[in-house]
Each structure stands twice: as structure tokens, then as C-alpha cells.
Amino acid sequence: MKKIVDLCRDEEIDLLLIVGDLFHRQPLLSELKEVNGLFSRLAKTQVVLCAGNHDYLKKDSYYRTFTWEKQVHMILGGGLEAVELPEIGTAVYGFSYESKELTGKPYEGRKAKGLQPIEILMVHGGDERHVPVKKEEIAELGYDYTALGHIHKPQNLIPGKMAYCGALEPVDKNDTGKHGYIYGEISDKKSRIKFVPSAVREYVHASVRAAKGMSGSKLKEKIRKTIEEKGVQNIYKITVTGFRSPDILFDFQAMDTYGNIIEMVDDTKPFYDFEKIKRQNKGNILGGLIERLEGYGEDSLQYRAMCEGVKALMETRKD
């Protein structure tokens, strides 16, 4: 948030919109004071915000009684309300969540009233349990721009007219891709917007393929190079595919060179010399299993079943 406040000061932005979930949980009083302290540095920018499904307005929410800086306007109603900002010729319409879920559409049928020359709608939602967003319905309401919240990935639903900015920073390991904010201008009833990446780091899902006979140290080196290519500042989920020798068990905990791997998935298959094993076991259950399942591609279920079956039978022999 500090980065956004600094941007508003440096660029002399007129309006900052926060479309719900400023916090990913119920905010503490100390946290509201901290954010308000940042907003106090804004001399020109007006701020309008609402509560989303994560920081919704509980009965004892600090949002309900908190005193914001004069340039900060929080919408505290569950129905659509308007904040008029005549100094910048703008009216912002929005609503706040009063519970974790909101299945209705507070914007439904609520056309722009013409309170100010520029009229903006804020909607936090986008799924069945959190205000379904019907872009065609919203487009007919006559707002100059609709700012959307709730979905963490940026999406431009109607070019220049309706968009999700997503989360400023990724919230969990599945929040992959670019994160940032939307910068927009409205003049002569025309809006122009652009997405600006600003996240310090990303969650990245990467696949690293192991080769037949590859040692753990060589796999670690391959993972290290993959991370360096994609950025050591990022946080990774690494899936290891390909083949490994049946007697090799990779020590994944030792492969986190930069301390930025949050999860590693072993999707390797043991490599067997099936032709040799078949010859040595002709006429028994092991040889018969290979004869029945051989000939399928390495990515097939049959091949995986053959690998698992051979592994189980060979381990039984060792016992």
C-alpha cells in the first residue's frame, strides 16, 4: 500500500479506489491506524474504499467506528451507496459486505444517477457466493467505469470500461502471474486504463524434467538454473517429471538452494529395462505383466501401471 500511496503523491492522482479486501482478514485497530497514517500523506488524492468478503463488516468491526482522514471515504452500507466528490467532479457508487458471503447483486437495476459529470461503480464479487458479476447487465447501467474486486488475477472484462486489477501482491501459492494495479483516466466521457505490474515477487509453478540415471546433485543443479532463469526473487512450486533409477530416492529438502521453494512434487517414474526383465522372467507373473502392458507411451496410464507393477513385484522378490 505504501507503494500505491507514493505513486498517488508523485503522480498527483485524483482518486484511489480500493474495491474490498484491503485486508485478507478482519483488520486490527492498529492496522487501520497504520493505513490511515499512509493516507494522511495524500494532499490531492481522494480515497474511496469498501469492505469485501474477507474484511467484511462484522458487528464489532473496527471499520464501523474508525475515524479516517478527511480525504478517505469508506462505504459502510450493504446496499449501493454514492460518495460524491464535487472537487473532482466524480461520484463513486459501491457497497460493503456485511457477512462472508453475498449472493445477491446490489448493483442490479441501479443506474448511474447523474450526480456528477463522472460516475464510477465499484463491485466486489465474481462468483455465485460473492456477488455474481454480469458484465452485460453492468454495462447497461451507464457508469463511465466499473472497478471490480475479489478475483486476484487482473482481467479486462470490457476494454476501458470494466476490469479487475487483482491483488497488489500474490496472496497464496496458486496466485501465479503478474500482480499490480490499474491506472486509468476519464475525460470527455471516455475512459482509458492500463494494468501496471508492481508486485515485488511472484508465485511461479515450474516443471523440471529428470533424466534417466540423473543423480540428486545434478537434479539440484538443474532446479537451481531454472530458478535463476525465472528470477530468484520469486517463490516456487517445483514439479519434477521424467525418469529416475529405481534405486534413487531424491532428497528434495536439500534442493532448495535459495530458500524460495514452497513446495516440491515428485512426479517421476522409475526407469526399468523392461525388455531385459521380461527375458529374465519369461513364463512367470512378472514377465506376463510386461508383455500385457508394453507398447504404450510413457505418458499413458498403462505405462504407469507397468512401472508400479514391476516395482511392487521386484520389491516382493527382495523381501
Tab-separated table of C-alpha atoms in Angstrom:
chain	number	residue	atom	x	y	z
A	1	MET	CA	0.000	0.000	0.000
A	2	LYS	CA	2.892	2.350	0.695
A	3	LYS	CA	3.978	1.976	-2.924
A	4	ILE	CA	0.491	2.980	-4.135
A	5	VAL	CA	0.334	5.977	-1.783
A	6	ASP	CA	3.742	7.138	-3.006
A	7	LEU	CA	2.553	6.775	-6.596
A	8	CYS	CA	-0.557	8.865	-5.878
A	9	ARG	CA	1.608	11.599	-4.372
A	10	ASP	CA	4.203	11.596	-7.117
A	11	GLU	CA	1.705	11.435	-9.991
A	12	GLU	CA	-0.860	13.691	-8.276
A	13	ILE	CA	-3.616	11.125	-8.772
A	14	ASP	CA	-7.143	12.460	-8.185
A	15	LEU	CA	-8.795	9.257	-6.995
A	16	LEU	CA	-7.708	5.967	-5.395
A	17	LEU	CA	-10.273	3.135	-5.415
A	18	ILE	CA	-9.979	0.128	-3.085
A	19	VAL	CA	-12.679	-2.365	-4.063
A	20	GLY	CA	-12.825	-4.508	-0.923
A	21	ASP	CA	-10.361	-6.762	0.913
A	22	LEU	CA	-7.856	-4.097	1.800
A	23	PHE	CA	-7.066	-6.770	4.407
A	24	HIS	CA	-7.297	-10.524	3.846
A	25	ARG	CA	-8.970	-10.904	7.269
A	26	GLN	CA	-10.583	-8.728	9.924
A	27	PRO	CA	-8.297	-5.705	10.445
A	28	LEU	CA	-6.860	-4.809	13.820
A	29	LEU	CA	-7.297	-1.260	15.113
A	30	SER	CA	-3.538	-0.786	14.968
A	31	GLU	CA	-3.554	-1.806	11.305
A	32	LEU	CA	-6.268	0.710	10.431
A	33	LYS	CA	-4.232	3.411	12.163
A	34	GLU	CA	-1.172	2.389	10.158
A	35	VAL	CA	-3.019	2.543	6.829
A	36	ASN	CA	-4.692	5.807	7.785
A	37	GLY	CA	-1.257	7.209	8.518
A	38	LEU	CA	-0.252	6.416	4.951
A	39	PHE	CA	-3.426	8.036	3.601
A	40	SER	CA	-2.704	11.170	5.663
A	41	ARG	CA	0.227	11.844	3.335
A	42	LEU	CA	-2.154	12.366	0.408
A	43	ALA	CA	-2.803	16.053	-0.173
A	44	LYS	CA	-4.584	15.804	-3.530
A	45	THR	CA	-5.887	12.236	-3.801
A	46	GLN	CA	-9.375	11.239	-2.661
A	47	VAL	CA	-9.719	7.638	-1.432
A	48	VAL	CA	-12.907	5.570	-1.640
A	49	LEU	CA	-12.997	2.065	-0.208
A	50	CYS	CA	-15.437	-0.661	0.756
A	51	ALA	CA	-15.270	-3.933	2.702
A	52	GLY	CA	-15.039	-7.242	0.849
A	53	ASN	CA	-15.764	-10.813	1.862
A	54	HIS	CA	-12.511	-11.205	3.836
A	55	ASP	CA	-12.594	-7.914	5.765
A	56	TYR	CA	-16.401	-7.764	5.903
A	57	LEU	CA	-18.280	-5.553	8.366
A	58	LYS	CA	-18.767	-7.692	11.458
A	59	LYS	CA	-20.924	-6.150	14.173
A	60	ASP	CA	-17.816	-5.324	16.174
A	61	SER	CA	-15.625	-4.468	13.163
A	62	TYR	CA	-13.251	-1.573	13.802
A	63	TYR	CA	-14.283	-0.294	10.376
A	64	ARG	CA	-17.653	0.763	11.815
A	65	THR	CA	-16.247	3.225	14.341
A	66	PHE	CA	-12.900	4.201	12.866
A	67	THR	CA	-12.311	7.871	12.023
A	68	TRP	CA	-10.494	8.226	8.717
A	69	GLU	CA	-8.597	11.183	7.341
A	70	LYS	CA	-10.904	13.702	5.666
A	71	GLN	CA	-9.877	12.597	2.172
A	72	VAL	CA	-10.784	8.946	2.899
A	73	HIS	CA	-14.377	7.846	2.311
A	74	MET	CA	-15.464	4.372	3.401
A	75	ILE	CA	-18.803	2.943	2.258
A	76	LEU	CA	-20.355	1.209	5.254
A	77	GLY	CA	-23.704	0.138	3.813
A	78	GLY	CA	-24.680	-3.236	2.395
A	79	GLY	CA	-26.749	-1.587	-0.328
A	80	LEU	CA	-25.448	0.540	-3.169
A	81	GLU	CA	-24.433	3.999	-1.918
A	82	ALA	CA	-22.870	7.006	-3.613
A	83	VAL	CA	-19.898	9.071	-2.463
A	84	GLU	CA	-19.913	12.471	-4.140
A	85	LEU	CA	-16.598	14.181	-4.752
A	86	PRO	CA	-17.525	17.519	-6.342
A	87	GLU	CA	-13.939	18.795	-6.130
A	88	ILE	CA	-13.028	16.299	-8.866
A	89	GLY	CA	-16.482	16.115	-10.474
A	90	THR	CA	-16.924	12.448	-9.617
A	91	ALA	CA	-19.447	10.209	-7.860
A	92	VAL	CA	-18.371	6.714	-6.762
A	93	TYR	CA	-21.047	4.076	-6.125
A	94	GLY	CA	-20.361	0.957	-4.093
A	95	PHE	CA	-21.361	-1.357	-1.232
A	96	SER	CA	-19.688	-3.315	1.570
A	97	TYR	CA	-20.064	-6.920	2.655
A	98	GLU	CA	-21.757	-7.429	5.999
A	99	SER	CA	-21.020	-11.169	6.042
A	100	LYS	CA	-18.560	-13.576	4.437
A	101	GLU	CA	-20.914	-14.270	1.562
A	102	LEU	CA	-23.229	-12.115	-0.523
A	103	THR	CA	-25.173	-13.967	-3.197
A	104	GLY	CA	-27.310	-11.053	-4.394
A	105	LYS	CA	-26.393	-8.249	-6.790
A	106	PRO	CA	-26.618	-4.856	-5.021
A	107	TYR	CA	-25.874	-3.146	-8.345
A	108	GLU	CA	-28.829	-4.769	-10.130
A	109	GLY	CA	-31.062	-2.163	-11.769
A	110	ARG	CA	-29.172	0.696	-10.106
A	111	LYS	CA	-28.392	3.013	-12.976
A	112	ALA	CA	-25.999	5.935	-12.715
A	113	LYS	CA	-27.933	8.911	-11.308
A	114	GLY	CA	-26.003	11.737	-12.907
A	115	LEU	CA	-24.915	13.180	-9.555
A	116	GLN	CA	-21.564	14.256	-11.003
A	117	PRO	CA	-20.057	14.535	-14.510
A	118	ILE	CA	-18.090	11.311	-13.954
A	119	GLU	CA	-19.712	8.288	-12.311
A	120	ILE	CA	-17.844	5.141	-11.266
A	121	LEU	CA	-19.185	1.856	-9.927
A	122	MET	CA	-17.250	-0.403	-7.524
A	123	VAL	CA	-18.265	-4.092	-7.342
A	124	HIS	CA	-16.547	-6.696	-5.177
A	125	GLY	CA	-17.517	-10.130	-6.426
A	126	GLY	CA	-17.433	-12.540	-9.324
A	127	ASP	CA	-18.758	-15.962	-8.274
A	128	GLU	CA	-22.027	-17.499	-7.090
A	129	ARG	CA	-21.356	-16.903	-3.384
A	130	HIS	CA	-19.836	-13.456	-3.792
A	131	VAL	CA	-21.964	-11.109	-5.923
A	132	PRO	CA	-22.205	-12.677	-9.381
A	133	VAL	CA	-20.803	-10.233	-11.947
A	134	LYS	CA	-22.804	-9.998	-15.169
A	135	LYS	CA	-20.848	-7.623	-17.344
A	136	GLU	CA	-23.692	-7.118	-19.816
A	137	GLU	CA	-26.050	-6.082	-17.010
A	138	ILE	CA	-23.498	-3.701	-15.516
A	139	ALA	CA	-22.678	-2.172	-18.907
A	140	GLU	CA	-26.338	-1.164	-19.322
A	141	LEU	CA	-26.321	0.838	-16.066
A	142	GLY	CA	-24.484	3.761	-17.659
A	143	TYR	CA	-21.381	4.154	-15.486
A	144	ASP	CA	-18.252	5.641	-17.019
A	145	TYR	CA	-16.133	2.897	-15.474
A	146	THR	CA	-16.638	-0.160	-13.241
A	147	ALA	CA	-13.810	-1.149	-10.890
A	148	LEU	CA	-14.011	-4.813	-9.875
A	149	GLY	CA	-12.536	-6.596	-6.868
A	150	HIS	CA	-12.401	-10.134	-5.403
A	151	ILE	CA	-10.663	-12.004	-8.251
A	152	HIS	CA	-6.908	-11.973	-7.568
A	153	LYS	CA	-5.770	-12.038	-11.190
A	154	PRO	CA	-6.077	-8.964	-13.427
A	155	GLN	CA	-8.832	-9.239	-16.025
A	156	ASN	CA	-10.137	-6.711	-18.529
A	157	LEU	CA	-13.815	-7.621	-18.994
A	158	ILE	CA	-14.742	-4.656	-21.186
A	159	PRO	CA	-11.759	-2.726	-22.599
A	160	GLY	CA	-11.522	0.663	-20.942
A	161	LYS	CA	-14.835	0.226	-19.124
A	162	MET	CA	-14.704	-2.694	-16.676
A	163	ALA	CA	-11.747	-4.533	-15.139
A	164	TYR	CA	-10.306	-6.450	-12.200
A	165	CYS	CA	-6.953	-5.133	-11.050
A	166	GLY	CA	-6.331	-8.290	-8.995
A	167	ALA	CA	-4.280	-8.355	-5.803
A	168	LEU	CA	-1.323	-5.998	-5.451
A	169	GLU	CA	0.785	-8.922	-4.268
A	170	PRO	CA	0.113	-12.673	-4.624
A	171	VAL	CA	-1.842	-13.990	-1.645
A	172	ASP	CA	-1.046	-17.718	-1.868
A	173	LYS	CA	0.950	-20.214	-3.915
A	174	ASN	CA	-1.786	-20.502	-6.542
A	175	ASP	CA	-1.776	-16.738	-7.238
A	176	THR	CA	0.595	-17.086	-10.159
A	177	GLY	CA	1.266	-14.496	-12.860
A	178	LYS	CA	1.638	-10.710	-12.761
A	179	HIS	CA	0.106	-8.660	-9.941
A	180	GLY	CA	-0.309	-4.909	-9.703
A	181	TYR	CA	-2.838	-2.116	-10.090
A	182	ILE	CA	-4.906	-0.397	-12.768
A	183	TYR	CA	-4.100	3.162	-13.783
A	184	GLY	CA	-6.917	4.987	-15.548
A	185	GLU	CA	-8.025	8.317	-16.912
A	186	ILE	CA	-11.552	9.534	-17.680
A	187	SER	CA	-12.163	12.584	-19.829
A	188	ASP	CA	-14.912	13.584	-22.233
A	189	LYS	CA	-16.897	10.538	-21.031
A	190	LYS	CA	-14.160	8.238	-22.323
A	191	SER	CA	-12.100	6.032	-20.032
A	192	ARG	CA	-8.630	4.678	-20.722
A	193	ILE	CA	-7.000	2.137	-18.435
A	194	LYS	CA	-3.831	0.085	-18.277
A	195	PHE	CA	-2.581	-2.637	-15.968
A	196	VAL	CA	0.691	-1.800	-14.204
A	197	PRO	CA	2.675	-4.735	-12.698
A	198	SER	CA	4.035	-3.775	-9.292
A	199	ALA	CA	4.446	-6.931	-7.191
A	200	VAL	CA	7.840	-7.434	-5.607
A	201	ARG	CA	7.709	-11.173	-6.333
A	202	GLU	CA	5.527	-13.825	-7.933
A	203	TYR	CA	4.491	-17.376	-7.148
A	204	VAL	CA	5.797	-19.493	-10.020
A	205	HIS	CA	4.882	-23.075	-10.894
A	206	ALA	CA	7.808	-24.639	-12.742
A	207	SER	CA	8.443	-28.104	-14.123
A	208	VAL	CA	11.915	-29.675	-14.124
A	209	ARG	CA	12.493	-32.902	-16.024
A	210	ALA	CA	14.800	-35.527	-14.570
A	211	ALA	CA	16.788	-37.689	-16.971
A	212	LYS	CA	17.360	-41.431	-16.735
A	213	GLY	CA	20.229	-42.076	-14.340
A	214	MET	CA	20.383	-38.469	-13.094
A	215	SER	CA	21.846	-38.094	-9.622
A	216	GLY	CA	20.367	-35.925	-6.899
A	217	SER	CA	23.192	-33.384	-7.200
A	218	LYS	CA	22.615	-32.981	-10.940
A	219	LEU	CA	18.870	-32.538	-10.406
A	220	LYS	CA	19.593	-29.891	-7.768
A	221	GLU	CA	21.781	-28.027	-10.256
A	222	LYS	CA	19.037	-28.159	-12.893
A	223	ILE	CA	16.498	-26.789	-10.417
A	224	ARG	CA	18.911	-24.020	-9.428
A	225	LYS	CA	19.377	-22.955	-13.054
A	226	THR	CA	15.599	-22.974	-13.643
A	227	ILE	CA	15.066	-20.656	-10.675
A	228	GLU	CA	17.862	-18.322	-11.783
A	229	GLU	CA	16.320	-18.066	-15.250
A	230	LYS	CA	12.845	-17.250	-13.887
A	231	GLY	CA	14.030	-14.996	-11.048
A	232	VAL	CA	15.457	-15.804	-7.626
A	233	GLN	CA	13.172	-13.178	-6.064
A	234	ASN	CA	10.130	-15.355	-6.785
A	235	ILE	CA	8.595	-18.190	-4.747
A	236	TYR	CA	8.355	-21.600	-6.404
A	237	LYS	CA	6.323	-24.768	-6.620
A	238	ILE	CA	8.598	-27.232	-8.443
A	239	THR	CA	7.235	-30.379	-10.078
A	240	VAL	CA	9.892	-32.925	-11.017
A	241	THR	CA	8.918	-35.079	-14.004
A	242	GLY	CA	10.739	-37.631	-16.168
A	243	PHE	CA	12.544	-40.762	-15.026
A	244	ARG	CA	14.840	-41.851	-12.221
A	245	SER	CA	16.715	-45.022	-11.440
A	246	PRO	CA	14.577	-47.349	-9.277
A	247	ASP	CA	17.189	-47.319	-6.504
A	248	ILE	CA	17.403	-43.491	-6.331
A	249	LEU	CA	15.298	-41.528	-3.860
A	250	PHE	CA	15.710	-37.773	-4.334
A	251	ASP	CA	16.227	-35.683	-1.196
A	252	PHE	CA	14.070	-32.685	-2.133
A	253	GLN	CA	14.759	-30.834	1.118
A	254	ALA	CA	18.386	-30.493	0.066
A	255	MET	CA	17.495	-28.920	-3.298
A	256	ASP	CA	16.195	-25.560	-2.061
A	257	THR	CA	19.342	-23.586	-2.912
A	258	TYR	CA	17.855	-20.102	-2.448
A	259	GLY	CA	15.258	-20.881	0.236
A	260	ASN	CA	12.389	-19.915	-2.064
A	261	ILE	CA	10.781	-23.276	-2.864
A	262	ILE	CA	7.461	-23.564	-1.049
A	263	GLU	CA	6.522	-26.984	-2.437
A	264	MET	CA	8.129	-29.788	-4.430
A	265	VAL	CA	6.166	-32.533	-6.161
A	266	ASP	CA	7.767	-35.807	-7.262
A	267	ASP	CA	6.070	-36.878	-10.486
A	268	THR	CA	8.974	-39.004	-11.730
A	269	LYS	CA	8.642	-42.596	-12.895
A	270	PRO	CA	11.202	-45.305	-12.120
A	271	PHE	CA	13.148	-46.377	-15.199
A	272	TYR	CA	13.417	-50.108	-15.773
A	273	ASP	CA	14.991	-52.096	-18.589
A	274	PHE	CA	11.681	-53.804	-19.291
A	275	GLU	CA	12.996	-55.877	-22.203
A	276	LYS	CA	15.744	-57.351	-20.064
A	277	ILE	CA	13.399	-58.020	-17.137
A	278	LYS	CA	10.888	-59.682	-19.483
A	279	ARG	CA	13.530	-62.029	-20.887
A	280	GLN	CA	14.698	-62.973	-17.413
A	281	ASN	CA	11.139	-63.622	-16.237
A	282	LYS	CA	9.583	-65.312	-19.239
A	283	GLY	CA	6.709	-67.521	-18.180
A	284	ASN	CA	6.132	-66.008	-14.726
A	285	ILE	CA	3.814	-63.258	-13.455
A	286	LEU	CA	6.440	-60.517	-13.797
A	287	GLY	CA	7.199	-61.304	-17.397
A	288	GLY	CA	3.493	-61.685	-18.182
A	289	LEU	CA	2.730	-58.245	-16.721
A	290	ILE	CA	5.270	-56.604	-19.025
A	291	GLU	CA	4.011	-58.499	-22.078
A	292	ARG	CA	0.458	-57.341	-21.402
A	293	LEU	CA	1.255	-53.642	-20.826
A	294	GLU	CA	4.287	-52.966	-23.014
A	295	GLY	CA	3.985	-50.880	-26.181
A	296	TYR	CA	2.121	-47.944	-24.651
A	297	GLY	CA	3.575	-44.437	-24.497
A	298	GLU	CA	5.487	-43.211	-21.469
A	299	ASP	CA	2.715	-40.752	-20.584
A	300	SER	CA	-0.045	-43.391	-20.674
A	301	LEU	CA	-1.832	-44.934	-17.703
A	302	GLN	CA	-0.779	-48.378	-18.951
A	303	TYR	CA	2.898	-47.433	-18.812
A	304	ARG	CA	2.495	-46.026	-15.301
A	305	ALA	CA	0.682	-49.215	-14.250
A	306	MET	CA	3.516	-51.333	-15.692
A	307	CYS	CA	6.095	-49.281	-13.752
A	308	GLU	CA	4.187	-49.613	-10.487
A	309	GLY	CA	3.506	-53.305	-11.032
A	310	VAL	CA	7.123	-54.143	-11.837
A	311	LYS	CA	8.297	-52.109	-8.840
A	312	ALA	CA	5.937	-53.939	-6.472
A	313	LEU	CA	6.823	-57.397	-7.775
A	314	MET	CA	10.567	-56.743	-7.692
A	315	GLU	CA	10.386	-55.398	-4.142
A	316	THR	CA	8.455	-58.506	-3.115
A	317	ARG	CA	11.254	-60.658	-4.533
A	318	LYS	CA	13.823	-58.733	-2.475
A	319	ASP	CA	11.854	-59.461	0.695
